[in-house]
């Protein structure tokens, strides 16, 4: 696994090698163990390899198939190797090692364009089919690896990251104003509202679960996996059967991700997602005489703010319980006391190739990746998607579902069960439940006066003229962002939201680029396609029962995850709770930088200047007492201004 690039020139006699080599040179800023290029007259392919699995050390990429008719370059870890080896009648363990790229080539030879449907793992690859004069590209179903492209008259170029493709535009490279408008308009950490758009004009993403075909006739793409269409319902007779099936699936997902060329690390919190993954991984690594290296963020020692009820700021106690249960888990706790949201901005802009809004956790996330890589970890586990898969269970969604189905007695049982769990009177729980089950249209009607006065751009500083120019409001409506009235979906509506490719696109870009920057591959068992499909296929009642959320994982982890974590239904951890506390010593400098950016005029085309000035004035005191949304709007503006200035330096 690593990164890939390529270009296909058609309709002329132009040589692809010069442009292809230029793209690949820019890609080689990443730290690879090996790099190779291949070209003929019209096609150039490049690959940088990072040794993250035992098989990756044997990869020779780009490479031919046996018949010399296909050439592949791939950024891939294939997880259903055993199934494919059996399918192709290949025996594991024989020499030479059968690499993941060889399995992809055989899959293409066997199934053609439908080969991605048979591949499970994290991948993006391109195959040049010399016989068809076609370039075939594919991205994994969950979007765990990125694949960017640009398509102009006479050529198609692609790359794992964006900026090498800008070499094709030179000083004429431009920013995508539509993407920027969306980025600045979303009240939250989401970066985009469309899967294919990027911050750069004429550079796009191949969306998750898509393949593309490039020929002299043009470029076409197709979605090969549609969750709501392709995932069939799973129904068992007993609860025990659901748990057994889940454990088989989850265990396999974890095991696949322990194929490490070095050591294995994990971002470990005190919650159920990463905790369950750690508790499943540790015994498997112990059998190999290996450790699991856990990395846990804690607040700075002097941060003594009392957390709200049901919130945990420091999860070291819970993480310690996991380490006590599994002695081969080696925990590193760190607060990175010398860091704050501003510390690594320039480095992170370079890594992400765009402005970003996930600054709150980057204080420790990026730092832990560096630390893990220095300890010879080549795989870094996390449970980023767990809330939507393994630990899913939303009481409000379940209650709405029962209500809409007319199952009033069942809904009453759930309310009674919930009241017992939280030790609150049933009447109080019932009062809280009424707004949840109330039809959304009725809530809108009741709040019609408030809605007329509501400004959905109150917490952001996007320029209002851009909102109108790019019809931003309609896209906000599509993703239900910046809304004043919460809408509680039923299970099927929530299932649709959980299968949206937008979160996968966002997470895939962040993890791919951080992985490349640190020479360590981030992998998430809770985002395994098989786990995802299983969790989307089973009934709502397996996730919530008698008011208890996360019901499936609580049962599945019995005897595996320590009970104080498994049975905790009250308290939830909050990572980076001290993020504004850390900013306090440098806050005057942040405000000064924002004011300077306004004076320089770099923000004027994209930001409401008066609104930002107003926010700066409101936040001029102690940042620890400022509103969260206010501080976020200022930091977003500062990060965005630095990105704009960097782009101007490089491409103006």
XYZ file of C-alpha atoms in Angstrom:
652
model
C 0.000 0.000 0.000
C 1.172 3.516 -0.698
C 0.170 5.878 -3.503
C -0.332 5.779 -7.250
C -0.385 8.116 -10.223
C -0.859 7.908 -13.965
C -1.796 9.627 -17.187
C -3.357 8.406 -20.419
C -2.978 10.547 -23.522
C -5.311 9.789 -26.406
C -6.181 11.214 -29.770
C -2.634 12.319 -30.518
C 0.940 11.077 -30.784
C 2.037 12.930 -27.645
C 4.334 11.040 -25.284
C 2.760 10.427 -21.841
C 6.085 9.894 -20.052
C 7.150 13.538 -19.449
C 3.840 14.602 -17.897
C 3.494 11.292 -16.049
C 6.979 11.570 -14.572
C 6.284 15.174 -13.557
C 3.171 14.087 -11.643
C 5.026 11.202 -10.030
C 7.945 13.388 -8.940
C 5.504 15.507 -6.919
C 3.978 12.374 -5.432
C 7.389 11.193 -4.242
C 7.408 13.852 -1.513
C 5.763 11.067 0.525
C 8.079 8.646 2.320
C 8.068 5.430 0.304
C 10.215 2.347 0.702
C 10.251 1.833 -3.055
C 9.111 3.732 -6.150
C 8.708 2.547 -9.731
C 7.411 3.937 -13.027
C 6.252 2.331 -16.257
C 5.224 3.863 -19.564
C 4.575 3.186 -23.173
C 3.820 5.899 -25.706
C 0.339 6.855 -24.486
C 0.285 5.690 -20.854
C 2.429 6.356 -17.808
C 1.865 4.667 -14.433
C 3.681 5.233 -11.145
C 3.600 3.654 -7.714
C 5.174 4.446 -4.370
C 5.119 1.492 -1.992
C 4.983 1.623 1.806
C 5.749 -1.671 3.546
C 2.697 -2.066 5.742
C 1.883 -5.762 5.285
C 4.218 -8.747 4.867
C 3.080 -9.150 1.252
C 3.724 -5.491 0.420
C 7.475 -6.093 0.671
C 7.188 -8.380 -2.353
C 5.125 -6.002 -4.488
C 6.555 -4.962 -7.850
C 4.405 -2.116 -9.089
C 3.541 -1.162 -11.751
C 3.517 -4.772 -13.003
C 2.243 -6.933 -15.875
C -0.023 -9.944 -15.759
C 1.346 -13.245 -17.032
C 0.049 -12.601 -20.531
C 1.675 -9.151 -20.672
C -1.671 -7.663 -21.724
C -2.488 -5.818 -18.503
C -0.464 -3.408 -16.380
C -1.561 -2.477 -12.861
C -0.613 0.135 -10.339
C -2.306 -0.205 -6.973
C -2.624 1.314 -3.531
C -4.282 -1.646 -1.883
C -4.666 -3.995 1.030
C -7.014 -6.839 0.080
C -8.689 -8.426 3.101
C -10.548 -11.388 1.593
C -7.292 -13.001 0.483
C -8.216 -16.505 1.661
C -11.447 -16.448 -0.325
C -9.686 -15.216 -3.472
C -6.803 -17.669 -3.135
C -9.326 -20.480 -3.024
C -11.293 -19.005 -5.932
C -8.163 -18.823 -8.084
C -6.869 -22.215 -6.830
C -3.745 -20.649 -5.361
C -2.118 -22.011 -2.211
C -1.064 -19.503 0.473
C 2.373 -19.964 1.950
C 4.007 -21.070 -1.268
C 6.913 -19.114 -2.726
C 6.801 -16.629 -4.345
C 4.396 -14.695 -2.138
C 1.094 -13.925 -3.809
C 0.719 -10.175 -3.517
C -2.474 -8.172 -3.291
C -1.895 -6.626 -6.734
C -1.699 -10.105 -8.250
C -5.060 -10.944 -6.709
C -6.531 -7.753 -8.187
C -5.171 -8.600 -11.633
C -6.620 -12.104 -11.460
C -9.936 -10.657 -10.333
C -9.954 -8.326 -13.351
C -9.095 -11.210 -15.682
C -11.898 -13.295 -14.154
C -14.708 -10.746 -13.680
C -13.720 -7.742 -15.789
C -15.435 -4.488 -14.829
C -17.295 -6.186 -11.969
C -14.065 -7.220 -10.219
C -14.429 -4.605 -7.431
C -17.602 -6.383 -6.314
C -15.400 -9.360 -5.400
C -12.663 -7.403 -3.601
C -12.869 -6.500 0.092
C -10.348 -4.162 1.631
C -8.931 -0.668 1.363
C -7.876 0.065 -2.190
C -7.593 2.287 -5.224
C -6.049 0.904 -8.394
C -5.689 1.445 -12.124
C -5.258 -1.217 -14.829
C -4.122 -0.458 -18.366
C -5.739 -2.957 -20.724
C -3.522 -2.892 -23.808
C -5.912 -5.022 -25.862
C -8.875 -2.707 -25.291
C -6.784 0.466 -25.153
C -8.622 1.237 -21.924
C -7.680 2.454 -18.487
C -9.792 0.899 -15.720
C -9.833 2.543 -12.286
C -11.612 1.540 -9.075
C -12.007 2.710 -5.507
C -13.074 0.509 -2.581
C -16.676 0.409 -1.436
C -16.057 2.290 1.819
C -13.829 4.944 0.234
C -10.913 4.168 2.550
C -8.325 5.153 -0.074
C -8.550 8.243 -2.237
C -8.326 8.541 -6.004
C -8.291 11.995 -7.610
C -8.409 12.700 -11.328
C -8.556 15.399 -13.955
C -9.994 14.934 -17.410
C -9.228 17.364 -20.189
C -9.325 17.216 -23.947
C -6.645 14.754 -24.944
C -5.706 13.287 -21.567
C -6.881 11.722 -18.317
C -4.634 11.864 -15.242
C -5.077 10.444 -11.748
C -3.272 10.390 -8.410
C -3.777 9.362 -4.788
C -3.367 13.012 -3.764
C -4.408 16.232 -5.489
C -1.486 18.621 -5.752
C 0.652 16.552 -8.164
C -2.185 16.919 -10.687
C -1.904 20.709 -10.421
C 1.413 20.368 -12.268
C -0.636 19.849 -15.421
C -2.159 23.326 -15.049
C 0.950 25.244 -13.974
C 0.258 28.902 -13.190
C -3.284 28.485 -14.523
C -4.282 26.287 -11.579
C -7.446 27.645 -9.980
C -9.451 27.135 -6.825
C -12.998 25.796 -6.899
C -15.194 28.612 -5.616
C -18.209 26.329 -5.272
C -16.329 23.935 -2.958
C -15.040 26.856 -0.901
C -18.551 28.283 -0.521
C -19.790 24.922 0.734
C -16.816 24.479 3.066
C -17.315 27.873 4.700
C -21.104 27.540 4.847
C -21.354 24.225 6.713
C -21.804 24.771 10.440
C -19.701 21.827 11.583
C -16.535 19.897 10.806
C -17.710 18.495 7.464
C -15.609 19.727 4.547
C -17.774 19.142 1.490
C -21.353 18.576 0.418
C -20.609 16.578 -2.735
C -18.420 13.492 -3.063
C -16.701 14.405 -6.310
C -15.822 18.059 -5.748
C -12.430 19.222 -4.450
C -11.000 22.608 -3.522
C -9.219 22.703 -6.907
C -11.032 23.522 -10.114
C -11.086 20.625 -12.612
C -9.756 18.100 -10.090
C -12.320 15.561 -8.907
C -12.605 12.460 -6.757
C -13.714 9.074 -7.964
C -16.445 8.473 -5.360
C -16.433 5.463 -3.027
C -17.804 2.240 -4.565
C -17.213 3.464 -8.129
C -15.127 2.348 -11.050
C -14.163 4.385 -14.082
C -13.286 3.526 -17.676
C -11.128 5.773 -19.844
C -10.705 5.314 -23.581
C -10.210 7.497 -26.647
C -14.009 7.839 -26.725
C -14.102 9.454 -23.276
C -14.471 8.797 -19.561
C -17.374 7.089 -17.810
C -17.920 5.968 -14.244
C -20.334 3.591 -12.577
C -21.366 2.815 -9.014
C -20.808 -0.897 -8.481
C -22.218 -1.162 -4.935
C -25.390 0.486 -3.703
C -25.949 -0.361 -0.014
C -29.688 0.312 0.111
C -30.158 -1.809 -2.989
C -27.595 -4.545 -2.485
C -27.761 -5.256 1.248
C -30.421 -7.868 1.881
C -32.177 -8.144 5.260
C -30.791 -10.652 7.765
C -33.324 -12.286 10.052
C -32.505 -14.920 12.674
C -34.834 -16.671 15.075
C -32.962 -15.810 18.274
C -30.890 -12.985 19.739
C -28.031 -15.421 20.266
C -27.781 -16.075 16.528
C -27.331 -12.355 15.851
C -24.526 -12.171 18.405
C -22.789 -15.263 17.014
C -22.986 -13.968 13.447
C -21.739 -10.534 14.485
C -18.796 -11.975 16.404
C -17.717 -14.075 13.422
C -17.874 -11.064 11.132
C -16.220 -8.653 13.572
C -13.447 -11.102 14.469
C -12.598 -11.583 10.815
C -12.525 -7.821 10.224
C -10.088 -7.314 13.107
C -7.900 -10.282 12.141
C -7.528 -9.024 8.549
C -6.211 -5.724 9.816
C -3.476 -7.293 11.900
C -1.427 -8.160 8.798
C 1.341 -5.772 9.715
C 4.875 -5.610 8.361
C 5.916 -4.186 11.719
C 4.037 -3.476 14.928
C 0.346 -2.634 15.309
C -0.980 0.459 17.072
C -4.436 1.719 17.967
C -6.045 5.035 18.862
C -7.549 3.920 22.148
C -10.231 5.792 24.069
C -12.320 4.622 27.001
C -15.352 3.968 24.808
C -16.830 0.854 23.294
C -15.634 1.155 19.692
C -11.851 1.313 19.978
C -12.087 -0.661 23.229
C -13.860 -3.573 21.523
C -11.363 -3.525 18.650
C -8.433 -3.522 21.093
C -9.922 -6.371 23.130
C -10.472 -8.425 19.969
C -7.006 -7.664 18.559
C -4.861 -8.123 21.668
C -5.381 -11.924 22.113
C -4.686 -12.517 18.424
C -1.426 -10.562 18.643
C -0.518 -12.312 21.909
C -0.664 -15.635 20.058
C 2.077 -14.257 17.791
C 4.088 -12.974 20.764
C 3.294 -9.394 19.788
C 2.069 -6.311 21.593
C -0.722 -3.928 20.682
C 0.482 -0.359 21.153
C -2.317 1.881 22.418
C -2.201 5.672 22.204
C -4.564 7.651 24.425
C -5.064 11.408 24.560
C -5.517 13.048 27.947
C -6.023 16.708 28.924
C -3.090 18.866 29.988
C -2.403 18.392 33.728
C -3.374 21.933 34.721
C -6.803 21.670 33.057
C -9.126 21.330 36.047
C -12.486 22.275 34.586
C -15.230 20.096 36.012
C -16.982 18.058 33.309
C -20.768 18.173 32.911
C -22.801 15.286 34.262
C -22.417 12.136 32.162
C -19.196 13.392 30.508
C -15.625 12.123 30.977
C -12.730 14.392 30.070
C -9.903 12.018 31.030
C -10.447 8.411 29.946
C -7.197 7.015 31.317
C -9.045 5.041 34.023
C -11.187 3.229 31.455
C -8.231 2.622 29.152
C -6.284 1.293 32.146
C -8.982 -1.334 32.715
C -8.464 -2.617 29.175
C -4.686 -2.734 29.638
C -5.097 -4.633 32.911
C -7.300 -7.211 31.198
C -4.909 -7.665 28.256
C -1.276 -7.379 29.457
C 0.135 -7.251 25.930
C -1.510 -3.867 25.348
C 1.158 -1.222 25.851
C -0.482 2.160 26.555
C 1.046 5.569 25.940
C -0.850 8.450 27.519
C 0.010 11.909 26.293
C -1.467 15.382 26.521
C 1.041 16.935 24.080
C 1.039 19.890 26.434
C 3.119 22.012 24.044
C 0.501 21.793 21.284
C -2.761 23.531 20.443
C -5.019 23.936 17.418
C -2.591 26.404 15.818
C 0.642 24.475 16.299
C 0.738 22.387 13.112
C -1.523 24.382 10.780
C 0.991 24.820 7.949
C 2.037 21.172 8.055
C -1.567 19.960 8.094
C -2.574 22.240 5.221
C 0.272 20.701 3.231
C -0.839 17.184 4.190
C -4.572 17.692 3.598
C -3.929 19.888 0.497
C -6.863 22.064 1.511
C -8.229 24.093 4.417
C -9.664 21.937 7.190
C -12.040 22.178 10.155
C -10.989 19.129 12.189
C -8.425 21.157 14.120
C -9.825 20.150 17.515
C -8.476 16.568 17.477
C -5.478 17.122 15.204
C -3.547 18.347 18.256
C -3.075 14.720 19.306
C -4.194 12.616 16.321
C -1.384 13.608 13.980
C 1.144 13.585 16.821
C 0.255 10.042 17.841
C 0.697 8.858 14.242
C 4.236 10.247 14.259
C 4.907 8.574 17.586
C 3.488 5.225 16.450
C 5.544 5.293 13.240
C 8.693 5.978 15.269
C 7.943 2.795 17.224
C 7.835 0.725 14.030
C 4.039 0.519 13.873
C 3.010 0.065 10.246
C -0.711 -0.377 10.936
C -2.740 1.995 13.143
C -6.227 0.837 14.104
C -9.154 3.032 15.025
C -12.917 2.752 15.483
C -13.884 5.897 13.609
C -17.034 4.428 12.037
C -18.144 2.405 15.041
C -21.067 4.632 15.998
C -22.738 3.777 12.692
C -21.882 0.077 12.699
C -20.660 -2.035 15.617
C -21.916 0.202 18.437
C -24.912 1.621 16.638
C -28.037 2.043 18.709
C -30.063 5.224 18.788
C -32.932 5.266 21.271
C -34.654 8.234 19.612
C -34.533 6.575 16.193
C -35.887 3.331 17.635
C -38.701 5.172 19.403
C -39.708 7.042 16.236
C -39.655 3.765 14.306
C -41.974 2.040 16.766
C -44.257 5.074 16.864
C -44.610 5.271 13.081
C -45.269 1.540 12.912
C -48.102 1.967 15.385
C -46.397 -0.290 17.938
C -47.472 1.806 20.908
C -47.134 -0.977 23.502
C -43.570 -1.696 22.375
C -42.758 2.025 22.486
C -44.150 2.220 26.024
C -41.942 -0.716 27.082
C -38.913 1.067 25.662
C -39.752 4.244 27.558
C -40.216 2.315 30.784
C -36.940 0.466 30.253
C -35.109 3.700 29.548
C -36.509 5.331 32.711
C -35.164 2.439 34.773
C -31.743 2.629 33.146
C -31.298 6.348 33.731
C -33.128 6.270 37.065
C -35.594 8.961 36.067
C -39.403 8.998 36.500
C -41.375 7.624 33.566
C -43.333 10.871 33.361
C -40.144 12.879 32.885
C -38.895 10.476 30.206
C -42.289 10.657 28.475
C -42.162 14.473 28.382
C -38.727 14.285 26.796
C -39.967 11.731 24.261
C -42.880 13.812 22.958
C -40.706 16.216 20.866
C -38.889 13.171 19.480
C -41.953 11.390 18.096
C -43.816 14.561 17.129
C -44.106 14.766 13.306
C -41.472 17.081 11.883
C -44.009 19.096 9.893
C -45.936 19.804 13.071
C -42.743 20.989 14.785
C -42.029 23.299 11.858
C -45.553 24.715 12.080
C -45.288 25.247 15.849
C -41.972 27.094 15.393
C -42.965 29.028 12.268
C -42.310 32.415 13.860
C -38.864 31.366 15.059
C -38.075 29.883 11.654
C -38.892 33.128 9.868
C -36.315 34.887 12.022
C -33.720 32.102 11.879
C -30.495 32.728 9.971
C -28.844 29.428 9.104
C -25.540 31.223 8.503
C -25.316 32.786 11.971
C -22.382 30.626 13.079
C -20.357 30.831 9.854
C -18.647 33.671 8.009
C -19.203 32.615 4.388
C -19.775 35.500 1.979
C -23.511 35.795 1.341
C -23.050 36.529 -2.367
C -21.328 33.143 -2.772
C -24.258 31.433 -1.051
C -26.597 32.784 -3.697
C -24.200 32.344 -6.617
C -23.634 28.646 -5.934
C -27.083 27.794 -4.585
C -25.535 26.642 -1.303
C -28.819 26.613 0.597
C -30.311 23.818 -1.506
C -27.301 21.593 -0.863
C -27.477 22.343 2.852
C -31.097 21.207 2.690
C -30.060 17.965 1.014
C -27.695 17.056 3.836
C -29.943 18.661 6.495
C -27.192 20.969 7.746
C -27.487 24.313 9.574
C -31.066 23.561 10.568
C -32.806 25.099 13.624
C -35.234 22.235 14.318
C -33.872 18.727 14.863
C -35.535 16.094 12.739
C -35.673 12.633 14.251
C -35.622 9.966 11.550
C -37.017 6.469 11.764
C -34.751 3.455 11.281
C -34.993 3.357 7.477
C -34.362 7.091 7.153
C -31.413 6.835 9.512
C -30.138 3.826 7.593
C -30.138 5.962 4.463
C -28.066 8.615 6.237
C -25.652 5.989 7.588
C -25.030 4.678 4.069
C -24.333 8.129 2.609
C -20.942 8.226 0.854
C -20.218 11.758 2.148
C -18.780 10.704 5.549
C -16.748 7.969 3.861
C -15.321 10.525 1.433
C -14.366 12.869 4.266
C -12.811 10.182 6.484
C -11.052 8.477 3.566
C -9.317 11.689 2.500
C -8.182 12.526 6.039
C -6.884 9.032 6.797
C -5.211 8.431 3.431
C -3.275 11.678 3.559
C -2.257 11.337 7.206
C -1.159 7.764 6.486
C 1.047 8.869 3.600
C 2.530 11.738 5.598
C 3.596 9.434 8.416
C 4.394 6.181 6.615
C 1.799 4.280 8.642
C -1.556 2.968 7.429
C -4.738 3.800 9.347
C -7.279 0.965 9.284
C -10.739 0.674 10.812
C -12.347 -2.740 11.471
C -15.663 -1.007 12.162
C -15.621 0.203 8.526
C -15.028 -3.262 7.077
C -17.538 -3.790 4.240
C -18.703 -7.105 5.693
C -19.260 -5.588 9.130
C -20.996 -2.607 7.548
C -23.324 -4.820 5.508
C -24.180 -6.996 8.509
C -25.013 -3.995 10.693
C -27.168 -2.458 7.964
C -29.031 -5.725 7.395
C -30.307 -6.526 10.882
C -33.426 -5.091 12.577
C -33.480 -1.987 14.747
C -34.429 -4.077 17.784
C -30.988 -5.666 17.809
C -29.406 -2.285 18.472
C -31.850 -0.929 21.067
C -33.738 -3.009 23.615
C -35.605 -1.935 26.759
C -34.223 1.567 26.348
C -30.625 0.366 26.187
C -28.579 1.660 23.265
C -25.644 -0.237 21.702
C -27.462 -3.413 22.670
C -25.751 -5.664 20.099
C -22.170 -4.759 21.015
C -22.878 -4.930 24.758
C -23.982 -8.550 24.343
C -21.257 -9.456 21.857
C -18.470 -8.104 24.089
C -19.562 -9.953 27.239
C -16.435 -11.458 28.778
C -14.265 -9.581 26.251
C -14.575 -5.879 27.078
C -14.301 -4.953 30.793
C -17.797 -4.588 32.261
C -17.358 -1.025 33.590
C -16.996 0.003 29.941
C -19.361 -2.543 28.383
C -22.236 -1.794 30.759
C -21.704 1.951 31.048
C -24.861 3.632 29.791
C -24.476 7.006 31.456
C -21.091 8.618 30.893
C -19.446 9.356 27.542
C -15.886 10.403 26.897
C -15.132 13.783 25.345
C -11.731 13.953 23.729
C -9.948 17.299 23.360
C -12.144 18.828 26.070
C -9.271 21.218 26.813
C -8.867 22.528 23.261
C -9.970 26.097 24.078
C -8.003 26.077 27.337
C -4.858 25.356 25.293
C -5.591 28.319 23.027
C -5.783 30.866 25.844
C -2.044 31.797 25.980
C -1.845 32.467 22.228
C -5.378 33.749 21.617
C -4.289 37.403 21.143
C -1.931 36.182 18.390
C -4.772 34.270 16.708
C -6.971 37.377 16.727
C -4.096 39.460 15.371
C -3.521 37.001 12.542
C -7.215 37.058 11.617
C -7.181 40.869 11.592
C -4.054 40.883 9.436
C -5.701 38.502 6.966
C -8.610 40.920 6.701
C -6.242 43.848 6.085
C -4.372 41.931 3.379
C -7.639 41.241 1.590
C -7.053 37.502 1.111
C -10.407 36.670 2.697
C -12.535 39.360 1.084
C -13.683 37.264 -1.881
C -14.921 34.426 0.330
C -15.824 35.790 3.773
C -18.292 38.341 5.144
C -15.716 40.840 6.371
C -18.044 42.721 8.726
C -19.290 39.467 10.242
C -15.746 38.254 10.908
C -14.797 41.620 12.425
C -17.847 41.383 14.672
C -16.814 37.874 15.762
C -13.276 39.055 16.506
C -14.644 41.807 18.712
C -16.927 39.391 20.576
C -14.044 36.986 21.179
C -11.496 39.586 22.235
C -11.607 38.542 25.893
C -10.804 35.222 27.544
C -11.235 32.554 24.867
C -12.173 30.004 27.532
C -15.386 31.968 28.119
C -16.220 32.441 24.441
C -18.889 30.497 22.587
C -17.629 27.363 20.883
C -19.106 28.356 17.502
C -17.470 31.778 17.696
C -14.001 30.366 18.252
C -14.503 27.787 15.497
C -15.505 30.455 12.974
C -12.348 32.465 13.717
C -10.015 29.448 13.562
C -11.634 28.314 10.309
C -11.027 31.769 8.832
C -7.371 31.764 9.946
C -6.711 28.296 8.526
C -8.489 29.216 5.311
C -6.462 32.418 4.935
C -3.208 30.510 5.357
C -4.316 28.058 2.682
C -5.167 30.902 0.298
C -1.807 32.598 0.846
C 0.045 29.314 0.330
C -1.846 28.663 -2.910
C -1.025 32.148 -4.184
C 2.678 31.672 -3.458
C 2.782 28.420 -5.389
C 0.502 29.077 -8.346
C 0.302 32.818 -8.959
